Coordinates of C-alpha atoms and ligand atoms in Angstrom, one line a residue:
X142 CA 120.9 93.8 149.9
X143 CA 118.0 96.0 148.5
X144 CA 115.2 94.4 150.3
X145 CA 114.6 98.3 151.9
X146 CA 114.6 99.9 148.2
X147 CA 112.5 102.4 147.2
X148 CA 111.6 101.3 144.4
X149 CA 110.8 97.6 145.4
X150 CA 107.1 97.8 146.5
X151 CA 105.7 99.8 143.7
X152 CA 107.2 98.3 141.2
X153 CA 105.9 94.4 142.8
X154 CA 102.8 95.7 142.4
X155 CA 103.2 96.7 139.1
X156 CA 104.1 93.5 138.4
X157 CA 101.3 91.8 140.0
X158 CA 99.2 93.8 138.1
X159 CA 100.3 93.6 135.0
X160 CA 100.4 90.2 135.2
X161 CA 96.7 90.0 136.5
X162 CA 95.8 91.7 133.2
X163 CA 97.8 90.0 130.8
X164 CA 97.1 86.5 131.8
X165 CA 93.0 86.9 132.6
X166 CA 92.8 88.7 129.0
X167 CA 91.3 85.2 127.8
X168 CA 88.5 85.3 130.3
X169 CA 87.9 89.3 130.6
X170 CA 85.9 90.7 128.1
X171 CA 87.5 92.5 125.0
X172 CA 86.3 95.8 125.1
X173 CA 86.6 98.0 127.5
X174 CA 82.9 97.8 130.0
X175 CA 83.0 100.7 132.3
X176 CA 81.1 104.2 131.8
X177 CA 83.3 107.2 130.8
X178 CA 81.2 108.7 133.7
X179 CA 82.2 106.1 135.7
X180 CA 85.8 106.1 135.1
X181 CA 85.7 110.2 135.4
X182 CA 84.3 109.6 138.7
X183 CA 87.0 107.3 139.6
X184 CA 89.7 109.0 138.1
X185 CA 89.5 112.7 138.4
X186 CA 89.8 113.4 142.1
X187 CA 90.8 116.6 143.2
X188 CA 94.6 116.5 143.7
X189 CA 95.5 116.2 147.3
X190 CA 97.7 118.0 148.9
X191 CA 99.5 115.1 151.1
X192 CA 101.0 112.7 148.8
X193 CA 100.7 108.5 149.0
X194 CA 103.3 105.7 149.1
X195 CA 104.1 104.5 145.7
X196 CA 102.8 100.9 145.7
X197 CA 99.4 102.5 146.9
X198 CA 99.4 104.8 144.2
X199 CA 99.6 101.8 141.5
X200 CA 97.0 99.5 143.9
X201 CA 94.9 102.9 143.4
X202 CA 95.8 102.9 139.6
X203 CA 94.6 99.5 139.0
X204 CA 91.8 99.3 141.0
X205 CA 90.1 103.0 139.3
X206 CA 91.1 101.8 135.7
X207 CA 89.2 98.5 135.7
X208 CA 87.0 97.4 133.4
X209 CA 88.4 100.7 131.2
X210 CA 91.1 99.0 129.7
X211 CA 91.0 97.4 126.0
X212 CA 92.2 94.0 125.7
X213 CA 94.6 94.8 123.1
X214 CA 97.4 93.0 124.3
X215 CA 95.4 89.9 123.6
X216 CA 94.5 87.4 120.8
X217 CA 90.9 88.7 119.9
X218 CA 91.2 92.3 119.4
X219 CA 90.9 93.2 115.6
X220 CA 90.3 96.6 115.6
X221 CA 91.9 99.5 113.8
X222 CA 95.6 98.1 113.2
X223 CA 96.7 97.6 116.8
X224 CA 99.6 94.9 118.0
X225 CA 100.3 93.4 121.1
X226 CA 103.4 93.6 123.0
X227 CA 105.9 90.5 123.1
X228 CA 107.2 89.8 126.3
X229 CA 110.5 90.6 126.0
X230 CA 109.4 94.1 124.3
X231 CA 107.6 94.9 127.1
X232 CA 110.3 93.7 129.9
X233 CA 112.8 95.7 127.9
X234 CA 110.5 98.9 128.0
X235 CA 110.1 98.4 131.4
X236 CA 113.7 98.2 132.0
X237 CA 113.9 101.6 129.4
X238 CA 112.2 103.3 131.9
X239 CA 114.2 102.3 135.0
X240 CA 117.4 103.0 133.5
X241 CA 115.8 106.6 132.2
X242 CA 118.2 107.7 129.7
X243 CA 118.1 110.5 127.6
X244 CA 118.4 109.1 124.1
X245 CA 119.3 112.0 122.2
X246 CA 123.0 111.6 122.9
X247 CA 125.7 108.9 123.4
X248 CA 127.2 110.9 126.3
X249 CA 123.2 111.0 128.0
X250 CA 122.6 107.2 126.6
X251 CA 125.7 105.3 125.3
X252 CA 124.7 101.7 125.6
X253 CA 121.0 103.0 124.2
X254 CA 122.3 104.7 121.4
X255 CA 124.4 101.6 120.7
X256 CA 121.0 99.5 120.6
X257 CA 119.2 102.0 118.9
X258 CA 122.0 101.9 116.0
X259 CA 122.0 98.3 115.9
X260 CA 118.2 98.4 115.8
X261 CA 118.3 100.4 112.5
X262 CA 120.6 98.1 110.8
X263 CA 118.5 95.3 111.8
X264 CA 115.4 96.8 110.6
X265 CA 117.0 97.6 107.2
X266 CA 117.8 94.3 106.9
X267 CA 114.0 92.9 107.5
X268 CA 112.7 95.3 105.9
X269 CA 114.4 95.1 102.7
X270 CA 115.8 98.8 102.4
X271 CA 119.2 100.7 101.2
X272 CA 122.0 99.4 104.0
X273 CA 123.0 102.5 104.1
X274 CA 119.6 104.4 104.8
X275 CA 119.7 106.6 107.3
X276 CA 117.0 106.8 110.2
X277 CA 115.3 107.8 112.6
X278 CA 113.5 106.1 116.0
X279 CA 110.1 107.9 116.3
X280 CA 106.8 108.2 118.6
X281 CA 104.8 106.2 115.5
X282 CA 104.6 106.4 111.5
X283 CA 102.9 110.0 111.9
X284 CA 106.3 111.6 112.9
X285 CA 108.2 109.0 110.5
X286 CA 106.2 110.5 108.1
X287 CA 107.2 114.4 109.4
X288 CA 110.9 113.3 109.8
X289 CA 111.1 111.4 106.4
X290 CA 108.9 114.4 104.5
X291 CA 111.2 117.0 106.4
X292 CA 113.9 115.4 104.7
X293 CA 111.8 115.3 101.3
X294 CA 111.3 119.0 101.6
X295 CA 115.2 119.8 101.9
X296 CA 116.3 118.1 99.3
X297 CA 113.5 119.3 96.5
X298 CA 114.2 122.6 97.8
X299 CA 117.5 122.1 97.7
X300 CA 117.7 121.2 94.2
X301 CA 115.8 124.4 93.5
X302 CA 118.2 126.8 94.9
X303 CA 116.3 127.2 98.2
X304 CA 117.6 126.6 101.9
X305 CA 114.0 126.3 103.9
X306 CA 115.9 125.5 107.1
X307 CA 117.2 128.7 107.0
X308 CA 114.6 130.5 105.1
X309 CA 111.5 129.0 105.7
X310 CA 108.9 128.1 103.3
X311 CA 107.6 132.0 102.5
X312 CA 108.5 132.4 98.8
X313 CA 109.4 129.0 98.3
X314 CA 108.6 126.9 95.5
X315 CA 105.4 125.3 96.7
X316 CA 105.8 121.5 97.3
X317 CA 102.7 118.9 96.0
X318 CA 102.2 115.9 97.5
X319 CA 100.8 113.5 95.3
X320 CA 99.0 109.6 96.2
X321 CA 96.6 107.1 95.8
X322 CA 93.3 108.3 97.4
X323 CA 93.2 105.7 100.2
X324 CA 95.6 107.4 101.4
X325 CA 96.0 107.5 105.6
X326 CA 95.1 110.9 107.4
X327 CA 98.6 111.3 109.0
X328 CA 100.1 112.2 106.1
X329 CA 98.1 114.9 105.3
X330 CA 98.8 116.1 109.2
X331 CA 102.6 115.5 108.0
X332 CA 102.3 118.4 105.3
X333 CA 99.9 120.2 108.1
X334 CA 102.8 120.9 110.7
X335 CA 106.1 120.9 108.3
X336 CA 103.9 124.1 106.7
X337 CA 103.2 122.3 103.1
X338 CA 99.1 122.5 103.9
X339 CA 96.7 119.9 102.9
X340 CA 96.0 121.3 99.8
X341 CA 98.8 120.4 98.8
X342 CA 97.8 116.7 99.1
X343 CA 96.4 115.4 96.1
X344 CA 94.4 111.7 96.5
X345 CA 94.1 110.4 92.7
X346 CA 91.6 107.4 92.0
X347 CA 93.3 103.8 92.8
X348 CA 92.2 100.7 90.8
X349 CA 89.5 97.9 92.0
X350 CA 92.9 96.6 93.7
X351 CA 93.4 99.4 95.9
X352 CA 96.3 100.1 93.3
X353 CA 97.5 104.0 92.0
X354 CA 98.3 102.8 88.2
X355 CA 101.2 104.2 85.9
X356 CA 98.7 105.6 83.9
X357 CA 96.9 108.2 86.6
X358 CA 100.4 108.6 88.1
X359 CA 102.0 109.9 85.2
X360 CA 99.0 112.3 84.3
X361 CA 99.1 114.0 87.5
X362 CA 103.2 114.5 87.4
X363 CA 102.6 115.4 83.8
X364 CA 100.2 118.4 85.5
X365 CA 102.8 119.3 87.9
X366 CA 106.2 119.5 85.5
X367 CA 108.4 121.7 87.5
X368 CA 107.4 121.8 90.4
X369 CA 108.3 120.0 93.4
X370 CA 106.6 117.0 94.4
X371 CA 106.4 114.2 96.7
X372 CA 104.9 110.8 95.4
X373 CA 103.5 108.8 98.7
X374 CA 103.0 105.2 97.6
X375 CA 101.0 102.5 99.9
X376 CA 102.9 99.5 101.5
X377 CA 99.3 98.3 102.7
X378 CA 96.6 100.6 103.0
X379 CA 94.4 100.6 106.3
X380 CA 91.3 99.4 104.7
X381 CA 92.5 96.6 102.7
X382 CA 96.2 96.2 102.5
X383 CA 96.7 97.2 99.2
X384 CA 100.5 97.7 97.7
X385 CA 100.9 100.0 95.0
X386 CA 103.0 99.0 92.2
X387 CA 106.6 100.3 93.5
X388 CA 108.7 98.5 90.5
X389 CA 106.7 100.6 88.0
X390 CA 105.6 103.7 90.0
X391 CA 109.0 104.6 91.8
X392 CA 111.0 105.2 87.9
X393 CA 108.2 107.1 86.8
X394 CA 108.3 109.1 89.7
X395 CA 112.2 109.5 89.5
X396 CA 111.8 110.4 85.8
X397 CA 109.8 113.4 86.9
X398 CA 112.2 114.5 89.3
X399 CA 109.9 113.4 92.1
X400 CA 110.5 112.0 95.4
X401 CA 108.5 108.5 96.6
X402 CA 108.0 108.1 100.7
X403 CA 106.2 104.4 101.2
X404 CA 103.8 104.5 103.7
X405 CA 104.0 100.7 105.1
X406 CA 103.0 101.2 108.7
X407 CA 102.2 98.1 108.9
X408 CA 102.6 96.7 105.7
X409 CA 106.1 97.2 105.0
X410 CA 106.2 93.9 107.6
X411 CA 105.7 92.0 104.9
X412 CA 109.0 92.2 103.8
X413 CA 110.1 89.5 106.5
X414 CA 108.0 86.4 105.2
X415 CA 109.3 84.8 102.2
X416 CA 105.5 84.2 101.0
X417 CA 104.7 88.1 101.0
X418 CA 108.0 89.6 100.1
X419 CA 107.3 89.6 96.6
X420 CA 104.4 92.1 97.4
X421 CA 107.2 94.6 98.2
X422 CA 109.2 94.6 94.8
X423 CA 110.8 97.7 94.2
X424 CA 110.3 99.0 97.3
X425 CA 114.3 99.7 98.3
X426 CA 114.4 102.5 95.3
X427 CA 112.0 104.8 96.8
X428 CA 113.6 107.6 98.8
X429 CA 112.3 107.3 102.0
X430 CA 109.7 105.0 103.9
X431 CA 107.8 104.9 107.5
X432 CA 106.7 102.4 109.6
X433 CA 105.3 100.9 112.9
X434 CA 107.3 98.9 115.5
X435 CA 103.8 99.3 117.5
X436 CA 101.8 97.7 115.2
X437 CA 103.3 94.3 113.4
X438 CA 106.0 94.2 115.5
X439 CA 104.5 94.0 118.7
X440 CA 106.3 96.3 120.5
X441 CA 104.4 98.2 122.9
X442 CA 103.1 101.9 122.1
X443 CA 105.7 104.9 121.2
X444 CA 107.7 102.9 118.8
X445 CA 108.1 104.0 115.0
X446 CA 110.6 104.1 112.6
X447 CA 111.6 106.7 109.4
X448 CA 114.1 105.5 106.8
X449 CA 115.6 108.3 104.3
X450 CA 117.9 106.8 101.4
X451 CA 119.6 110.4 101.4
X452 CA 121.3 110.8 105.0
X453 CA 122.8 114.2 104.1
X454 CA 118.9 115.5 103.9
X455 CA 117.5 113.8 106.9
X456 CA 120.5 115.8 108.5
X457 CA 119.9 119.2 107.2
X458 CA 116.7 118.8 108.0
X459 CA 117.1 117.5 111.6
X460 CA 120.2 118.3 113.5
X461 CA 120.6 120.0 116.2
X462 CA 124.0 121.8 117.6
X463 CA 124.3 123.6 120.8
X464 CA 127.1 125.0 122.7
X465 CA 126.3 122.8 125.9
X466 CA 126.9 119.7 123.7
X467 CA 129.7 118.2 122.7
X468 CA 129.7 116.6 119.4
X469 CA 131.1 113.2 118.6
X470 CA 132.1 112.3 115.8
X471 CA 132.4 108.6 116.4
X472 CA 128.8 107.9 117.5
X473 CA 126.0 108.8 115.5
X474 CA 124.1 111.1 118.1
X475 CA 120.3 110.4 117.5
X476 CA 119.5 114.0 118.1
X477 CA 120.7 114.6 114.9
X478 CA 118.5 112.4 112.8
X479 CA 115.0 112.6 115.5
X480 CA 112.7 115.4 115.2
X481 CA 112.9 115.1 119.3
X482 CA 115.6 116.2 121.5
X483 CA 115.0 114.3 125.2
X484 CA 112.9 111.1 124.2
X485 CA 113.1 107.8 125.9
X486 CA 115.4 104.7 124.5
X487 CA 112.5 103.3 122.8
X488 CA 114.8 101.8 120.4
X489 CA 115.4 99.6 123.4
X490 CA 111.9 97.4 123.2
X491 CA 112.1 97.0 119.3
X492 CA 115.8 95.8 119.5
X493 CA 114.7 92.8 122.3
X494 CA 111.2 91.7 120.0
X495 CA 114.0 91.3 117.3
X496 CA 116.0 89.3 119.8
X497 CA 113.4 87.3 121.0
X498 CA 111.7 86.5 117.5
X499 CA 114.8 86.1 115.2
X500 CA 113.9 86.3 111.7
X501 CA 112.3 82.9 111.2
X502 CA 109.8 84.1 114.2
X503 CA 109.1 87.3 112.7
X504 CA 108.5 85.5 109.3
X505 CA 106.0 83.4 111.3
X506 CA 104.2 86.0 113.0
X507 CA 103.7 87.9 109.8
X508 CA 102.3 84.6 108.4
X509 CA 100.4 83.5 111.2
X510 CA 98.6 87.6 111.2
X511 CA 97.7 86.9 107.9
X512 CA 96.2 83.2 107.7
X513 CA 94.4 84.5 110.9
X514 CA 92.7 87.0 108.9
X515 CA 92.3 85.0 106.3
X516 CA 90.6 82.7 108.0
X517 CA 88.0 85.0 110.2
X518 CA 87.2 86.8 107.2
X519 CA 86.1 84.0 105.1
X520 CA 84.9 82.3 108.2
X521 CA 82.6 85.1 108.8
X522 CA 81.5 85.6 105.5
X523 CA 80.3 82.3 105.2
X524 CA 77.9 82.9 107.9
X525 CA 74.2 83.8 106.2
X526 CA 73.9 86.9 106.1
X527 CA 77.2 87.9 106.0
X528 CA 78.7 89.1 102.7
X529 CA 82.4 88.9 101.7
X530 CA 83.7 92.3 100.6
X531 CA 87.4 92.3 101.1
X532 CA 89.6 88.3 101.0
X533 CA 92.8 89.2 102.4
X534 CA 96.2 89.4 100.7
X535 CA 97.7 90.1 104.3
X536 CA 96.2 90.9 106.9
X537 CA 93.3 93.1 106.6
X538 CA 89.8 92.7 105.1
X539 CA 86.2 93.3 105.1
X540 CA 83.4 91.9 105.5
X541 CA 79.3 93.4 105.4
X542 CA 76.2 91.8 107.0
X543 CA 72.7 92.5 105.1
X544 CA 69.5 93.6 107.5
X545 CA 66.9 90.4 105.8
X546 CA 64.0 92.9 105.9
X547 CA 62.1 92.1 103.1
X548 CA 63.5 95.8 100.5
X549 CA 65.8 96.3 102.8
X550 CA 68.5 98.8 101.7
X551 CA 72.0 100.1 101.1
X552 CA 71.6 101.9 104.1
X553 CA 69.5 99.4 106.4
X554 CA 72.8 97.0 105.4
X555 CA 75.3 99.9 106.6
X556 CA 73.1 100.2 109.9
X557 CA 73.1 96.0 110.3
X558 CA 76.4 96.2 109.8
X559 CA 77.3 98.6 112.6
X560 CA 74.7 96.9 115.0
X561 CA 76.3 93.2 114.3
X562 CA 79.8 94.9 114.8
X563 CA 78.2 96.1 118.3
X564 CA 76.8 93.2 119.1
X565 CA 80.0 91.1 118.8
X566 CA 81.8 94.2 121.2
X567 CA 79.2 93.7 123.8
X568 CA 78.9 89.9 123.9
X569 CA 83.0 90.4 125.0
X570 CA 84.0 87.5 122.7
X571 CA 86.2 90.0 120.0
X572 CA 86.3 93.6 118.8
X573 CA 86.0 94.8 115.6
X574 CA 86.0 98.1 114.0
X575 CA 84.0 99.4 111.0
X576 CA 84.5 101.6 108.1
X577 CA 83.3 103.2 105.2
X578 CA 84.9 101.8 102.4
X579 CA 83.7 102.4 98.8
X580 CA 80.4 104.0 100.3
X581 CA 79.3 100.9 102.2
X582 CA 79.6 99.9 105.9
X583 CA 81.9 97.2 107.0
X584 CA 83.4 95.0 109.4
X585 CA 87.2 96.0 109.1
X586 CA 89.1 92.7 110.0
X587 CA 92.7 93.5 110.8
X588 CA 95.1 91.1 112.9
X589 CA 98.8 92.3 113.9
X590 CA 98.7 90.5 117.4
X591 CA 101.6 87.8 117.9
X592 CA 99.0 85.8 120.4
X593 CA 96.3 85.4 117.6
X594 CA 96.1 81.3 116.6
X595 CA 93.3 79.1 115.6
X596 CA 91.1 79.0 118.9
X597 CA 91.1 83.0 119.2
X598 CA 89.7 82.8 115.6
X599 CA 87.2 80.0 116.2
X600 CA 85.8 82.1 118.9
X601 CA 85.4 85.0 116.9
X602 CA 83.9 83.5 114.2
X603 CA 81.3 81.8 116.6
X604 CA 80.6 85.1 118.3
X605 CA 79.7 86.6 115.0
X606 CA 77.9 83.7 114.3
X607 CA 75.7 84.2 117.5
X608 CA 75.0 87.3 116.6
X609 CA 73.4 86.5 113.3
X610 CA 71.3 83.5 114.7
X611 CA 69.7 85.7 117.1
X612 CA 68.8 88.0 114.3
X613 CA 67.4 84.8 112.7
X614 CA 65.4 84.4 115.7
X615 CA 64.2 87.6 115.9
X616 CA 63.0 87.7 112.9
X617 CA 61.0 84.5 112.2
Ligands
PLP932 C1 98.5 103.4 111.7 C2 98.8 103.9 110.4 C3 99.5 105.2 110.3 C4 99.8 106.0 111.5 O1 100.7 105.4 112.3 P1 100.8 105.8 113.9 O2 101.8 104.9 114.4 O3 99.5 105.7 114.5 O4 101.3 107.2 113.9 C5 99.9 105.6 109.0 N1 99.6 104.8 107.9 C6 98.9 103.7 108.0 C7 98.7 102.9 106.7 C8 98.5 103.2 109.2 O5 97.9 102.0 109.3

């Protein structure tokens, strides 16, 4: 028997915990209430020198981080693009942890670098990509989008006579980076650290749709014959959720020489619903793409994913031999496709949210994300003194609130905006977060939680609503 284990107390508590948090999230507040002075307080103690038994040290853990924890795991937290965890994600990540394997080789991991390759093929399949992409498990779509624009850079430079893993980039043709300007900030920190700079990063003007048109496209490749260059087109762009055209774009870009990595953090979800798919036409002929298992998948943090339709780059680019490791060729060994060497199995937690969702439940979480936001964004707008600015297509919009000051102004709108958006975080009913998007302030609207359903928007919609009648108040 194990009643005597070591690891028995500690990780009850855990569970108790855990479980005190997940099912309360309905009547704790959103956001997060306590003081960053208070939590410093509670949190940075001087580091003792006798240590503590282990289920004390999580009772201590759970008692100094209350009231500084986000409800994000729940059903009313539409903030930035964040997910949820499904339960069997976050079991299996526990379970990751507990087993503790090295993932960067079969003879470290082999039943996790089984899962992991099983994982890949599954994602392909959702996702609508090459079957014989290769990829790569990552921390997030920041380092899919350094692994997949490694990749990029070895094979432009390739083409051009030039071996950068072995050479570097001094004296190397320089490498442009060419997108839509709503472009997200990680991909300009992906030409940061592989050394490309962000001036190479150029953001052209998009359409009313959030759209990069053929037009602008082919202008800017025009101005950059010869050189190298990387098209980044948008699977759903954090603001709105706007796809770029990839059955037009992605030849264009091929005719130049170019090479297309989709950004679809969360967007290149959409794949898996019959009712959105169409918004991803195309999309398999680009050369690479990056996305989220952390956002739309609802598996919990440390969980992204890099696809590269040209193996033999992603390779070059990313593996690793030493002479303490011995190689096998019947396994594919994730150290050589990862930009990491030791990592956790987090292919692990992704694999069981596949498992437990199936494909019809991942088409109906997609869907379900999307009516959701949908519905709170023309909910809200309907509310006087709310102004629709963005109707979803997925999952994201936006939505502005006007100050009623008699000449009130662009800016006194922006500042309303803000303060309802405040309001709505401190009344603990839902979170949003706001943005600047064509030079106005708004309410950025974006549900990726599997728990979101009708009540969860009812009562966000009502919160707003509260809000706004107090204003009314106030004012008459
Ligand atoms: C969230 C997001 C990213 C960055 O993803 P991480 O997982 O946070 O690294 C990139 N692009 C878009 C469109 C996003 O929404």
């Amino acid at each position: 028997m194990t009643t005597d284990s070591p690891f028995r107390p500690a990780l009850e508590r855990a569970l108790s915990h855990a479980l005190d948090h997940l099912d309360h999230l309905e009547q704790q507040p959103v956001g997060a209430r306590a003081s960053l002075d208070t939590l410093r307080t509670r949190l940075s103690r001087p580091l003792s020198d006798a240590g503590m038994p282990a289920a004390q040290v999580i009772d201590a853990l759970a008692a100094d981080t209350a009231g500084g924890i986000n409800g994000s795991a729940g059903g009313r937290f539409f903030g930035w693009v964040i997910g949820g965890a499904l339960p069997a994600a976050l079991a299996a990540d526990w379970l990751t942890s507990a087993w503790d394997q090295n993932a960067a080789t079969f003879a470290c991991a082999p039943a996790v670098t089984v899962i992991e390759k099983v994982c890949g093929g599954w994602l392909k399949d959702l996702l609508g990509l090459p079957r014989d992409a290769s990829f790569a498990l990552t921390s997030g779509c920041q380092m899919a989008h350094a692994t997949a624009l490694a990749a990029a850079r070895n094979a432009l430079l390739a083409r051009r006579g030039w071996d950068v893993e072995r050479d570097g980039l001094c004296g190397a043709p320089a490498i442009r980076i060419l997108s839509g300007d709503q472009l997200h900030g990680s991909i300009a920190r992906a030409a940061r650290l592989l050394g490309l700079g962000t001036g190479a990063v150029r953001g052209l003007p998009v359409n009313a749709a959030g759209q990069l048109e053929a037009a602008t496209l082919q202008q800017a490749l025009a101005e950059s014959a010869g050189a190298p260059v990387i098209v980044v087109l948008q699977a759903g762009d954090l603001n709105i959720g706007a796809y770029d055209c990839f059955a037009q774009l992605t030849p264009l870009a091929h005719r130049y020489g170019a090479w297309v990595h989709v950004d679809g953090a969360f967007g290149l979800w959409a794949n898996a619903s019959p009712r959105y798919r169409h918004l991803l036409a195309g999309v398999a002929r680009a050369d690479s793409w990056a996305t989220d298992g952390h956002k739309w998948l609802n598996v919990p943090y440390d969980s992204g994913f890099a696809f590269i339709a040209h193996g033999d780059a992603q390779r070059r680019a990313m593996s690793y031999e030493a002479s303490y490791v011995t190689h096998n060729d019947h396994v594919r060994e994730p150290k050589d496709w990862n930009p990491e060497w030791s990592r956790r199995g987090r292919g692990v937690a992704a694999y069981a949210a596949m498992r437990e969702l199936g494909r019809d439940g991942i088409a109906a979480m997609v869907e379900r994300c999307c009516a959701a936001a949908h519905a709170l964004v023309t909910g809200i707008a309907a509310l006087p003194g709310a102004e629709l600015v963005w109707e979803p297509t997925v999952n994201q919009g936006l939505v502005r609130f006007l100050d009623r000051t008699p000449g009130a102004s662009e800016s006194d709108h922006d500042r309303w905006t803000d303060e309802v958006s405040n309001a709505v975080l401190a009344s603990g009913e839902a979170l949003f977060s706001n943005t600047t998007w064509r030079g106005k302030r708004c309410m950025r609207v974006s549900v990726c939680n599997w728990q979101t359903g009708d009540a969860d928007v009812a009562r966000a919609v009502a919160a707003v609503a509260d809000v706004l009648r107090e204003d009314e108040k106030a004012g008459t």
